[in-house]
GROMACS .gro file of C-alpha atoms in nm:
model
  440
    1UNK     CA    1  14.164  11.423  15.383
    2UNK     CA    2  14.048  11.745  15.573
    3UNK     CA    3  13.660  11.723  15.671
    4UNK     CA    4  13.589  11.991  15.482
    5UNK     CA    5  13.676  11.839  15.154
    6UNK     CA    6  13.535  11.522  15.253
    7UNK     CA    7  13.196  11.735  15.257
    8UNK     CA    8  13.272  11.935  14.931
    9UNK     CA    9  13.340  11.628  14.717
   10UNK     CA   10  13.044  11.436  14.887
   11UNK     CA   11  12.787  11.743  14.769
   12UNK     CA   12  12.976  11.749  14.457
   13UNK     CA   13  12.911  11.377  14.397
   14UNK     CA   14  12.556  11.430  14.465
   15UNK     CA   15  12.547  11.679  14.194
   16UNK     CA   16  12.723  11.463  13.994
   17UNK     CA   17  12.433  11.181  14.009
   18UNK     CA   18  12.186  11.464  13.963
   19UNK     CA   19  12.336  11.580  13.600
   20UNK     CA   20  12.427  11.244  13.495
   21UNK     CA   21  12.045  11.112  13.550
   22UNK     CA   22  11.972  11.418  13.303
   23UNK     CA   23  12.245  11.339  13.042
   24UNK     CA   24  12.127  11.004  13.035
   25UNK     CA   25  11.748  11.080  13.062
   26UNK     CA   26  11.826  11.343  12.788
   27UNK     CA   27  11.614  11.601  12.994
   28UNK     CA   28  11.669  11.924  12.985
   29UNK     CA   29  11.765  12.149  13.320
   30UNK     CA   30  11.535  12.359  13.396
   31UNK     CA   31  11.395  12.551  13.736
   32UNK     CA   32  11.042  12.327  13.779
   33UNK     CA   33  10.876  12.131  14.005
   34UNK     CA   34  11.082  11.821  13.991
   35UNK     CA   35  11.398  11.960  13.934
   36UNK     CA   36  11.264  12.117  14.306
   37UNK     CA   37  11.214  11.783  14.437
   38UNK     CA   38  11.548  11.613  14.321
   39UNK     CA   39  11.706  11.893  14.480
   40UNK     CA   40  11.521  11.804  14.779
   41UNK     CA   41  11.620  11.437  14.769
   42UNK     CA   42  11.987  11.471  14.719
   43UNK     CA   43  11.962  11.720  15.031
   44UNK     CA   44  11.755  11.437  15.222
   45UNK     CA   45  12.079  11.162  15.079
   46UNK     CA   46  12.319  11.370  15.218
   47UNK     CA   47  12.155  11.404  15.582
   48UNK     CA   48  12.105  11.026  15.583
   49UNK     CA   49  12.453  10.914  15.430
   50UNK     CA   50  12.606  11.176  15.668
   51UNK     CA   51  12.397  11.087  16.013
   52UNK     CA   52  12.366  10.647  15.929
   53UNK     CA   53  12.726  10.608  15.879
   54UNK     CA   54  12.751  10.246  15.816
   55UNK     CA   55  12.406  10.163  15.655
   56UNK     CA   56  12.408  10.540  15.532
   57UNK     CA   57  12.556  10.487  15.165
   58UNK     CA   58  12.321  10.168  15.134
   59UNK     CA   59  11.947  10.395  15.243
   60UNK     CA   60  12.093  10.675  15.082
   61UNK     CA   61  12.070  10.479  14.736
   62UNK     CA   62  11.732  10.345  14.812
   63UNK     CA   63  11.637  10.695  14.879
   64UNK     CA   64  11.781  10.836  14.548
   65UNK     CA   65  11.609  10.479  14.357
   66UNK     CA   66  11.229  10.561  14.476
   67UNK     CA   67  11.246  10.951  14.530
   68UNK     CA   68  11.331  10.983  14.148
   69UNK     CA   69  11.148  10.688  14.004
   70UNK     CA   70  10.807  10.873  14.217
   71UNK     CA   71  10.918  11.229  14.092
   72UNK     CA   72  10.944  11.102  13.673
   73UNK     CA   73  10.788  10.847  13.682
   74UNK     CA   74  10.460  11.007  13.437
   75UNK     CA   75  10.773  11.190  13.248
   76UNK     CA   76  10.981  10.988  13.157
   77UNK     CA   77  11.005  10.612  13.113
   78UNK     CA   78  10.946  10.419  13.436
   79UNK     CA   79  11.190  10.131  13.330
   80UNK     CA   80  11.461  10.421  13.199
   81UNK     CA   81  11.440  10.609  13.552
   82UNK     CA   82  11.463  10.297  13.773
   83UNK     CA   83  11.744  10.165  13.517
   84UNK     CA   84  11.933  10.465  13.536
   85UNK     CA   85  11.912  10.554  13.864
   86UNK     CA   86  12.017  10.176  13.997
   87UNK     CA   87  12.322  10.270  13.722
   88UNK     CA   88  12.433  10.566  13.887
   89UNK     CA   89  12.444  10.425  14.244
   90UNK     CA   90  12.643  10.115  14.121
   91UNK     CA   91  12.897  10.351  13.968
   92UNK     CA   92  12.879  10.599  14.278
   93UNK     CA   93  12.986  10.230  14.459
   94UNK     CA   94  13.245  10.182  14.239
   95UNK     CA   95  13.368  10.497  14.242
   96UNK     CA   96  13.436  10.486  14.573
   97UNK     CA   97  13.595  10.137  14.618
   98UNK     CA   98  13.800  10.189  14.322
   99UNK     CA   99  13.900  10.541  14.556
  100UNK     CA  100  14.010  10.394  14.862
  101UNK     CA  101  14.253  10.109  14.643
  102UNK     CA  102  14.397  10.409  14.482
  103UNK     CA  103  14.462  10.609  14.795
  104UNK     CA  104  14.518  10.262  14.996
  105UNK     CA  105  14.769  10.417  15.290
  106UNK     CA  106  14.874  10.711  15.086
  107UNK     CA  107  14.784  11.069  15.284
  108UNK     CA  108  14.885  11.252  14.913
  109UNK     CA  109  14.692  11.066  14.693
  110UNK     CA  110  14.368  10.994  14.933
  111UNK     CA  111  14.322  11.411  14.952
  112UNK     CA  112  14.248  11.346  14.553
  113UNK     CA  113  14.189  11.001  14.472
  114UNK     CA  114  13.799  11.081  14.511
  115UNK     CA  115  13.805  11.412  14.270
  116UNK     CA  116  14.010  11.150  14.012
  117UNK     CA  117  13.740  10.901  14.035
  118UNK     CA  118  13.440  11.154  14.020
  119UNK     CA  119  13.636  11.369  13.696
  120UNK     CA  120  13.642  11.022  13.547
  121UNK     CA  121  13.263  10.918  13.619
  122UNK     CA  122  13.161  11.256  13.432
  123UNK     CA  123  13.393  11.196  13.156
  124UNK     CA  124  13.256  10.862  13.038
  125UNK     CA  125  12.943  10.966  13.129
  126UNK     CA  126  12.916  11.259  12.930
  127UNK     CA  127  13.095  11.056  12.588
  128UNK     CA  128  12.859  10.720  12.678
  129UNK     CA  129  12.526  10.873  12.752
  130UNK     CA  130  12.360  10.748  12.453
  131UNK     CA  131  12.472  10.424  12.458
  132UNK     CA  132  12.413  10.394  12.820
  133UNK     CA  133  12.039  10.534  12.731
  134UNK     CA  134  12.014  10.267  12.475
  135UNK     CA  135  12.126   9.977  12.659
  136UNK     CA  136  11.906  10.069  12.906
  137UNK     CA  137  11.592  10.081  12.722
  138UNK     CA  138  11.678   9.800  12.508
  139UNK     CA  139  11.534   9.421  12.454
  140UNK     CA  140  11.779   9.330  12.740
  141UNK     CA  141  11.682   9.600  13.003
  142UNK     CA  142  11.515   9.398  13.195
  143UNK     CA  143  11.819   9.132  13.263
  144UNK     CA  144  12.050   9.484  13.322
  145UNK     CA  145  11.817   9.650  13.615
  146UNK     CA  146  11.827   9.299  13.769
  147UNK     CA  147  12.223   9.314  13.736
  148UNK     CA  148  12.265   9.633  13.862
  149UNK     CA  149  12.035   9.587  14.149
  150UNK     CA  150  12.181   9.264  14.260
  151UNK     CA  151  12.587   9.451  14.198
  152UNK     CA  152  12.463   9.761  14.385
  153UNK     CA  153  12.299   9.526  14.683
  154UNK     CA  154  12.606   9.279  14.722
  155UNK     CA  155  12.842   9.561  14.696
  156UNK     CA  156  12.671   9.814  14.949
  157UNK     CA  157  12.698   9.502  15.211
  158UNK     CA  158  13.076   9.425  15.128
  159UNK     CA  159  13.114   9.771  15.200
  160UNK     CA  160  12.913   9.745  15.533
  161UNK     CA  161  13.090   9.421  15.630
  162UNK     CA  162  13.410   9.567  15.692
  163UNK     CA  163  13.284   9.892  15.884
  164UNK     CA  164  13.056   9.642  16.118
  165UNK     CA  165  13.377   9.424  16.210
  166UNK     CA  166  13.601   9.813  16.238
  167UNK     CA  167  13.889   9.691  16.048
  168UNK     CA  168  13.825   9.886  15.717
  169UNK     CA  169  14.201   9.968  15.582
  170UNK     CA  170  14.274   9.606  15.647
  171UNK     CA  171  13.996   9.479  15.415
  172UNK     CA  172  13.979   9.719  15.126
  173UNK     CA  173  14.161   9.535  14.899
  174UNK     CA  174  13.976   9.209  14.974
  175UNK     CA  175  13.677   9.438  14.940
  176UNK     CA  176  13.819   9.500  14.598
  177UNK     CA  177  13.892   9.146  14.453
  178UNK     CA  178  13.545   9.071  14.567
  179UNK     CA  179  13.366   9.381  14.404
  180UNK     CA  180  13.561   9.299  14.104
  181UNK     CA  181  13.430   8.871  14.074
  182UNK     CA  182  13.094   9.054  14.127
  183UNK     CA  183  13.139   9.274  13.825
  184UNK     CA  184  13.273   9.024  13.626
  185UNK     CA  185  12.975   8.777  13.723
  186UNK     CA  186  12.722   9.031  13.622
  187UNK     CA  187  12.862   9.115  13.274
  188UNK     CA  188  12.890   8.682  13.227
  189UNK     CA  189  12.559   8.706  13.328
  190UNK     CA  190  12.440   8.957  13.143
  191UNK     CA  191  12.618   8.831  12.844
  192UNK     CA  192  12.512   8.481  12.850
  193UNK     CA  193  12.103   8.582  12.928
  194UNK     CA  194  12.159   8.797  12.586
  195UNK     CA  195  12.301   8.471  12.471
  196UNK     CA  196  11.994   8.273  12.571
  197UNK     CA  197  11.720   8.575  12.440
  198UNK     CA  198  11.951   8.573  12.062
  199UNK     CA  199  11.924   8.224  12.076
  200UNK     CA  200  11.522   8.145  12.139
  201UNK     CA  201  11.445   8.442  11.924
  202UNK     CA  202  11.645   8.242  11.684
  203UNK     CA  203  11.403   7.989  11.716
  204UNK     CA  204  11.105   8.133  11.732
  205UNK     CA  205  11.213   8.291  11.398
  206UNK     CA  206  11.289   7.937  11.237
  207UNK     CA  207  10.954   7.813  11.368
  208UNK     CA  208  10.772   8.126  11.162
  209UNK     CA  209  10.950   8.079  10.876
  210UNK     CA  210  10.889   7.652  10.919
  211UNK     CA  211  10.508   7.741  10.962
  212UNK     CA  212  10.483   7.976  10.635
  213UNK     CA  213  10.695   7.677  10.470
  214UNK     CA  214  10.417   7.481  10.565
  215UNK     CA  215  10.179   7.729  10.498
  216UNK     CA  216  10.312   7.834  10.126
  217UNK     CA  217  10.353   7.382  10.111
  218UNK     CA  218   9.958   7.377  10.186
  219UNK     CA  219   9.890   7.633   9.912
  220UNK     CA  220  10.084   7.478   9.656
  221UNK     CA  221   9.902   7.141   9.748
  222UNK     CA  222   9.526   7.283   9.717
  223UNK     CA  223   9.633   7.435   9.349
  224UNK     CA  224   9.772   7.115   9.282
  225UNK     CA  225   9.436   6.900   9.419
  226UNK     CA  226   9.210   7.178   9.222
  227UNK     CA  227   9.387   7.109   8.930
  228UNK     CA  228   9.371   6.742   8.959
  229UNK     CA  229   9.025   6.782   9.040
  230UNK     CA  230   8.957   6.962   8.734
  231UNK     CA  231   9.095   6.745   8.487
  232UNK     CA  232   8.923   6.485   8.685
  233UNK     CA  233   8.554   6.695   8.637
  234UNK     CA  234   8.697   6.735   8.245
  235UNK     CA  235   8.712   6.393   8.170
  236UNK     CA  236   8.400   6.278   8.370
  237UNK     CA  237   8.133   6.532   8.279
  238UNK     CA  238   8.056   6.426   7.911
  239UNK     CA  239   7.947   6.056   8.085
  240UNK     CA  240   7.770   6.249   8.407
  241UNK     CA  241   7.528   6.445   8.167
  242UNK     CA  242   7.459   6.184   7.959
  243UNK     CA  243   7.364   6.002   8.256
  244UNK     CA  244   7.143   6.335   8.382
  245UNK     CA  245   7.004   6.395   8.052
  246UNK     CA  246   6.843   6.001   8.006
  247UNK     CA  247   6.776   6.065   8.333
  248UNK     CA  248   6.593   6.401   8.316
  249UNK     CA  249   6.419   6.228   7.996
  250UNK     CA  250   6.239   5.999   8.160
  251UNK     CA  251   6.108   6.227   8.416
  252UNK     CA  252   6.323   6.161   8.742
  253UNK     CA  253   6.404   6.497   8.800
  254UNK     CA  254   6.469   6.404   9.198
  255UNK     CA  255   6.694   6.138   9.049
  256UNK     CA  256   6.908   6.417   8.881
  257UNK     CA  257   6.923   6.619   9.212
  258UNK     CA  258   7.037   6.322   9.376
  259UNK     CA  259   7.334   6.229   9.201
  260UNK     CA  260   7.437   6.583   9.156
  261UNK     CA  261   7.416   6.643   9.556
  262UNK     CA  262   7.639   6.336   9.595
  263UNK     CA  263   7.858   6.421   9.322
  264UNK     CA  264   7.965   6.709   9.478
  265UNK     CA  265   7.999   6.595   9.816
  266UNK     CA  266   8.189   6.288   9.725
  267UNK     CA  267   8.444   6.491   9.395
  268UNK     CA  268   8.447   6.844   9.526
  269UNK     CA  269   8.482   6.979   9.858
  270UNK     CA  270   8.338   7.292   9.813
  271UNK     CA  271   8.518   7.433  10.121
  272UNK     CA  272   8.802   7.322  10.075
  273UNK     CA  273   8.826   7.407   9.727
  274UNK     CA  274   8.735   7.774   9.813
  275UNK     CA  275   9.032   7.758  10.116
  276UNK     CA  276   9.252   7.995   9.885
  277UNK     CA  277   9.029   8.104   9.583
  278UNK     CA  278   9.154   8.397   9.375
  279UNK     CA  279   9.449   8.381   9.581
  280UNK     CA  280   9.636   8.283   9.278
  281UNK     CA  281   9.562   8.671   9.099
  282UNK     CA  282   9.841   8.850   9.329
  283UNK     CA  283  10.166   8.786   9.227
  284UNK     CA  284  10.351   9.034   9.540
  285UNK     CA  285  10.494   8.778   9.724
  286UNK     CA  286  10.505   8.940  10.076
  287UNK     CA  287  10.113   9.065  10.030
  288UNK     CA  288  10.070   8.695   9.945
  289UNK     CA  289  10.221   8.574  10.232
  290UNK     CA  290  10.073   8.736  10.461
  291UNK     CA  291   9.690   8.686  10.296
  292UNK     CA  292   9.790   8.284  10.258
  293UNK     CA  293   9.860   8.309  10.692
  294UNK     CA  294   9.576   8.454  10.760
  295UNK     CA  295   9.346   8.240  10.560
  296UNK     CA  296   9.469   7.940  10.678
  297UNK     CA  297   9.395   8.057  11.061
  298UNK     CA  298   9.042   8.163  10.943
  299UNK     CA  299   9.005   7.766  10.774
  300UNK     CA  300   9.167   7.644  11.069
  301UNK     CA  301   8.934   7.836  11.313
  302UNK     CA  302   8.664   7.756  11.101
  303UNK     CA  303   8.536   8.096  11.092
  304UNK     CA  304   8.322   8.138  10.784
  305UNK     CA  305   8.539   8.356  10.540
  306UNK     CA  306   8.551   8.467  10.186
  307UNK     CA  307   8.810   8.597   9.987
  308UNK     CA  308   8.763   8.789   9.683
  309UNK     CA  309   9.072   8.922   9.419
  310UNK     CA  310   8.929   8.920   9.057
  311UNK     CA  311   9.223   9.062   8.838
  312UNK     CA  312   9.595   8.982   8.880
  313UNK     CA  313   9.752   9.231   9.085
  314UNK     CA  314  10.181   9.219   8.997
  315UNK     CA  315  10.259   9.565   9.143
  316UNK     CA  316  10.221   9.835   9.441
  317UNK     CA  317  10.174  10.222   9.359
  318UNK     CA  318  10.559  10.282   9.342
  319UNK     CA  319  10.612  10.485   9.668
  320UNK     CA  320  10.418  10.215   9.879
  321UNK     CA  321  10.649  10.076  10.127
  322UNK     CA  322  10.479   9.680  10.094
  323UNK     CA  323  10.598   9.616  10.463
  324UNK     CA  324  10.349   9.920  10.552
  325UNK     CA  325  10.046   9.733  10.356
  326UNK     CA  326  10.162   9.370  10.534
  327UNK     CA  327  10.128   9.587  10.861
  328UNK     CA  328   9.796   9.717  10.772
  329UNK     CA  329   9.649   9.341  10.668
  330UNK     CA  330   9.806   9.169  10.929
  331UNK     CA  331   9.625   9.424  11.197
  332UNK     CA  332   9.264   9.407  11.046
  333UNK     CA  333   9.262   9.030  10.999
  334UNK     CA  334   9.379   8.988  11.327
  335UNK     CA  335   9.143   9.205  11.479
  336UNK     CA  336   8.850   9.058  11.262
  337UNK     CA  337   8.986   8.727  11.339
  338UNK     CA  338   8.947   8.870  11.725
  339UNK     CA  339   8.625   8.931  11.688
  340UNK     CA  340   8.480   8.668  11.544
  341UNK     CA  341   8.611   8.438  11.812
  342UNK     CA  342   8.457   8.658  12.086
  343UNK     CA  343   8.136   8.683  11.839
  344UNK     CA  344   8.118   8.257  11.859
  345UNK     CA  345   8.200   8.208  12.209
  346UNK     CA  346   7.917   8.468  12.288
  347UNK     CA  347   7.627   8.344  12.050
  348UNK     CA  348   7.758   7.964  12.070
  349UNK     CA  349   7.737   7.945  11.665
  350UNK     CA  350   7.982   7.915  11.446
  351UNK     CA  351   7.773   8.036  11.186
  352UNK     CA  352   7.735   8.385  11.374
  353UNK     CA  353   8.055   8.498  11.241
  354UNK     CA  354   8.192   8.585  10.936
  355UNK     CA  355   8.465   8.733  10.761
  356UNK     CA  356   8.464   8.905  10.419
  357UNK     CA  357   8.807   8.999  10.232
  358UNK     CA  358   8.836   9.215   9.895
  359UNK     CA  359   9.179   9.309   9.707
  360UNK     CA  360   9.121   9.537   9.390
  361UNK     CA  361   9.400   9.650   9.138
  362UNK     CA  362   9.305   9.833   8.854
  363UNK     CA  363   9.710   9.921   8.771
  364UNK     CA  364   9.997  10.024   8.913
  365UNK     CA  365   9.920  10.319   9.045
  366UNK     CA  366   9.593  10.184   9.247
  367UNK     CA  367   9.515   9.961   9.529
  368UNK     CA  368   9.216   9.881   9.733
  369UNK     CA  369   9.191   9.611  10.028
  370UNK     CA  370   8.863   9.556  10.248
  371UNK     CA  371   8.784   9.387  10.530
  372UNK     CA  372   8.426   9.342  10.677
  373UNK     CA  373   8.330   9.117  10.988
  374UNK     CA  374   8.015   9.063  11.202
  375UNK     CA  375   8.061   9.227  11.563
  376UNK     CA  376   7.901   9.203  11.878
  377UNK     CA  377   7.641   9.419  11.978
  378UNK     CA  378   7.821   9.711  12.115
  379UNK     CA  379   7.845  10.118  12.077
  380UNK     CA  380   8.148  10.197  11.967
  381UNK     CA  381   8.250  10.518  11.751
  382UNK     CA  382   8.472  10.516  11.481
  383UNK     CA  383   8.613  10.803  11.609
  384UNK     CA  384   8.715  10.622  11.904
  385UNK     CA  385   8.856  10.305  11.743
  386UNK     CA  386   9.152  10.510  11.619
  387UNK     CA  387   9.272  10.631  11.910
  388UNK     CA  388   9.596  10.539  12.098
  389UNK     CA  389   9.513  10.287  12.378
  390UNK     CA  390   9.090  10.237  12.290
  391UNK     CA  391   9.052   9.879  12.288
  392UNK     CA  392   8.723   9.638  12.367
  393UNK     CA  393   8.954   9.346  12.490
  394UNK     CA  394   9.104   9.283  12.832
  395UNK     CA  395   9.470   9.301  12.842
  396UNK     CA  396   9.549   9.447  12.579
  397UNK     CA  397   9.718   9.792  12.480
  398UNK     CA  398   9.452   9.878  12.208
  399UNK     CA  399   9.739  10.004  11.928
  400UNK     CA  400   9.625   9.856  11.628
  401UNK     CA  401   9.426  10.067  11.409
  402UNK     CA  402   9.634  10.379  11.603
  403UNK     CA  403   9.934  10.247  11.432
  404UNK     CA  404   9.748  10.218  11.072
  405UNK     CA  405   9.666  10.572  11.140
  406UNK     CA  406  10.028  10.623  11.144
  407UNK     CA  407  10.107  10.402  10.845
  408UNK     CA  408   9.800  10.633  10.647
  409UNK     CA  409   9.972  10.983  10.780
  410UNK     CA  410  10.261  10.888  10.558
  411UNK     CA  411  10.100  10.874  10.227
  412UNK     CA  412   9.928  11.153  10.142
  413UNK     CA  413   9.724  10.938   9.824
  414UNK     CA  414   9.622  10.666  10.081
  415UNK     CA  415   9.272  10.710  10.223
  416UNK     CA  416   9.109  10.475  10.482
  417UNK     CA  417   8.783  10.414  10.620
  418UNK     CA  418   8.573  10.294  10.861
  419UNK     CA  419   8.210  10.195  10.904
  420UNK     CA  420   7.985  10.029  11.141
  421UNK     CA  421   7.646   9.943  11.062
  422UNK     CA  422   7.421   9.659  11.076
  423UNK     CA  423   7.608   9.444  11.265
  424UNK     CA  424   7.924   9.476  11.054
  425UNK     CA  425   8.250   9.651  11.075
  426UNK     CA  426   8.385   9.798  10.701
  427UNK     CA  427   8.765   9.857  10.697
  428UNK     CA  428   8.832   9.990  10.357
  429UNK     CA  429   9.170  10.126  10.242
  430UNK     CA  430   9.217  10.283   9.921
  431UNK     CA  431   9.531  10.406   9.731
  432UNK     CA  432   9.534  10.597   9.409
  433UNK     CA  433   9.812  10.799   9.325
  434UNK     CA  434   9.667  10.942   8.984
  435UNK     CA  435   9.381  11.160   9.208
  436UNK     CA  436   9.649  11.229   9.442
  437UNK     CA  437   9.824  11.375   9.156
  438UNK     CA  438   9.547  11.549   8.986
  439UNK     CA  439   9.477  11.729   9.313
  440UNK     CA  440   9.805  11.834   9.295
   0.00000   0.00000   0.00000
């Protein structure tokens, strides 16, 4: 193959990587800055894969991995760049070892075994991209990029093996066989991690639905003691006041307060009997649910809480997606729950925090929740709270109440609030869908 085609398909290749980090990036080509500086790159890979001969191919890639990752990395997503950039050097790899075995001592066939391989690279490319972006940004991306980094490592050395010892033609199909056990290892690999992730999220799922089994179990228990309980106060309470009243007759009023005091502490446990009061008044299961969970990790925490639903509550305004309200319950307990932990450790007391829940229904087409907590002593706007990223914790991304914001964009009858005075923070949601439609 003449040296000037050697150069033409080279710069063409590099072109090549340039448009398919686009396609797959899904950014579109236009004359700016970085489009500049991957220009400036590729020119930079070509000098060094051009000048390095043997190690060329392998600093060239290493070249092509950090320039781009530097030039998007505040544009795009870092883990998409790096993953699609170590993609497109593996292929480039490929390409050409699957080149020479084509070409392998044939003068006709070398001159266009490379413009075979690089036609084919763009026409997968350009049919896969989406799949390739997916895969790539997906629950598993993080098992691929170490894949393709350990493929594209292995397989620049075999390449540079061969070159070191000068006996190139005489290896490349060994090269071959080899590159191909390395592919195959990395997609058994690859599919037995995927294996391993399917499988513990498997069980992590069994374990959450175990623990609400358990949860649900625990509530079905306390209704059952309460109820025992009661028919046990029924029966009793005609013989306890007669007791009280000779007692009360004959003047021993501390006598009465007495044996009430250790009537209650020895027949009702007023905490636990409160556990899951007016729980029983909503009848949509996955609202349930989720209410039931939380409770029990308030009891469990023993963060002082109360719960408050006073009429049954059997339906959601119709439109309501309930996964959207779990969403919104699950966030604000969690954060009061938060809260209140940091409030205790700080202040020592138990009794310093304390959590107060309200669920209203007045029909079908209504639906109020609130959630108030004590907080620490600290400034914070309610402006700020809702914004993307604002968080008072360490380590943490601070997208809660950004992501109810979202939830609340979607319905234009939902209305949410928040308030922070006196040492409390008010989260109160509203939904009515008759005023929505009166405004209307």
């Amino acid at each position: 193959m003449s040296e000037t085609l050697s150069v033409c398909i080279l710069v063409a290749s590099l072109f090549v990587d340039l448009w398919m980090f686009f396609k797959i990036n899904t950014v579109k080509l236009e004359l700016d800055i970085q489009l500049l500086l991957s220009l400036l790159v590729m020119g930079i890979d070509l000098i060094v894969y051009v000048n390095l001969n043997i190690f060329g191919s392998l600093v060239a890639s290493i070249i092509e991995i950090v320039g781009f990752y530097l030039i998007y990395k505040d544009k795009i997503d870092a883990r998409l760049v790096v993953g699609s950039i170590l993609f497109i050097c593996t292929i480039d790899v490929f390409g050409n070892i699957v080149s020479e075995i084509i070409t392998f001592e044939n003068s006709n066939l070398q001159k266009y075994g490379s413009i075979i391989v690089l036609g084919s690279i763009i026409l997968f490319t350009n049919k896969y991209y989406l799949k390739i972006k997916n895969i790539l940004t997906g629950k598993d991306s993080n098992i691929l990029l170490m894949i393709f980094t350990y493929l594209l490592v292995t397989s620049e050395l075999i390449l540079i093996i061969p070159l070191l010892i000068k006996s190139y033609r005489s290896f490349v199909i060994f090269v071959g066989v080899i590159y191909a056990s390395q592919v195959l290892f990395g997609v058994v690999a690859y599919w037995t991690l995927v294996r391993i992730r399917k499988r513990l999220l498997r069980e992590h799922k069994q374990r959450e639905v175990i623990e609400k089994q358990k949860q649900l179990q625990e509530y079905t228990d306390y209704l059952e003691k309460s109820q025992d309980d009661l028919r046990a106060f029924r029966h009793d309470y005609k013989n306890i006041l007669n007791s009280l009243k000779v007692s009360a007759q004959e003047g021993n009023v501390q006598e009465v307060v007495q044996k009430l005091d250790k009537y209650t502490e020895t027949t009702l446990n007023s905490k636990a009997l409160l556990k899951y009061k007016d729980v029983n008044h909503i009848y949509i299961k996955l609202i349930k649910s989720i209410i039931i969970s939380k409770l029990t990790e308030l009891y469990n925490l023993d963060i002082p809480y109360n719960f408050e639903c006073r009429n049954n509550i059997h339906n959601l305004p119709h439109h309501i997606d309930e996964l959207d309200l779990v969403r919104i319950i699950g966030i604000t307990f969690d954060n009061a729950i938060e809260e209140s932990k940091a409030l205790i450790a700080e202040k020592h007391n138990i009794r310093s925090a304390e959590v107060q829940i309200m669920v209203y229904s007045d029909g079908p087409g209504e639906f109020e929740y609130e959630i108030r907590n004590r907080i620490q002593n600290k400034k914070i706007l309610t402006s700020q709270i809702q914004q993307r990223g604002f968080t008072t914790k360490k380590n943490h991304k601070g997208l809660g109440l950004a992501n109810i914001k979202e939830i609340e964009n979607k319905y234009p009858d939902m209305s949410i609030s928040y308030t922070i005075q006196d040492g409390w923070f008010d989260f109160y949601m509203t939904i009515d869908t008759e005023d929505g439609e009166e405004n209307e």
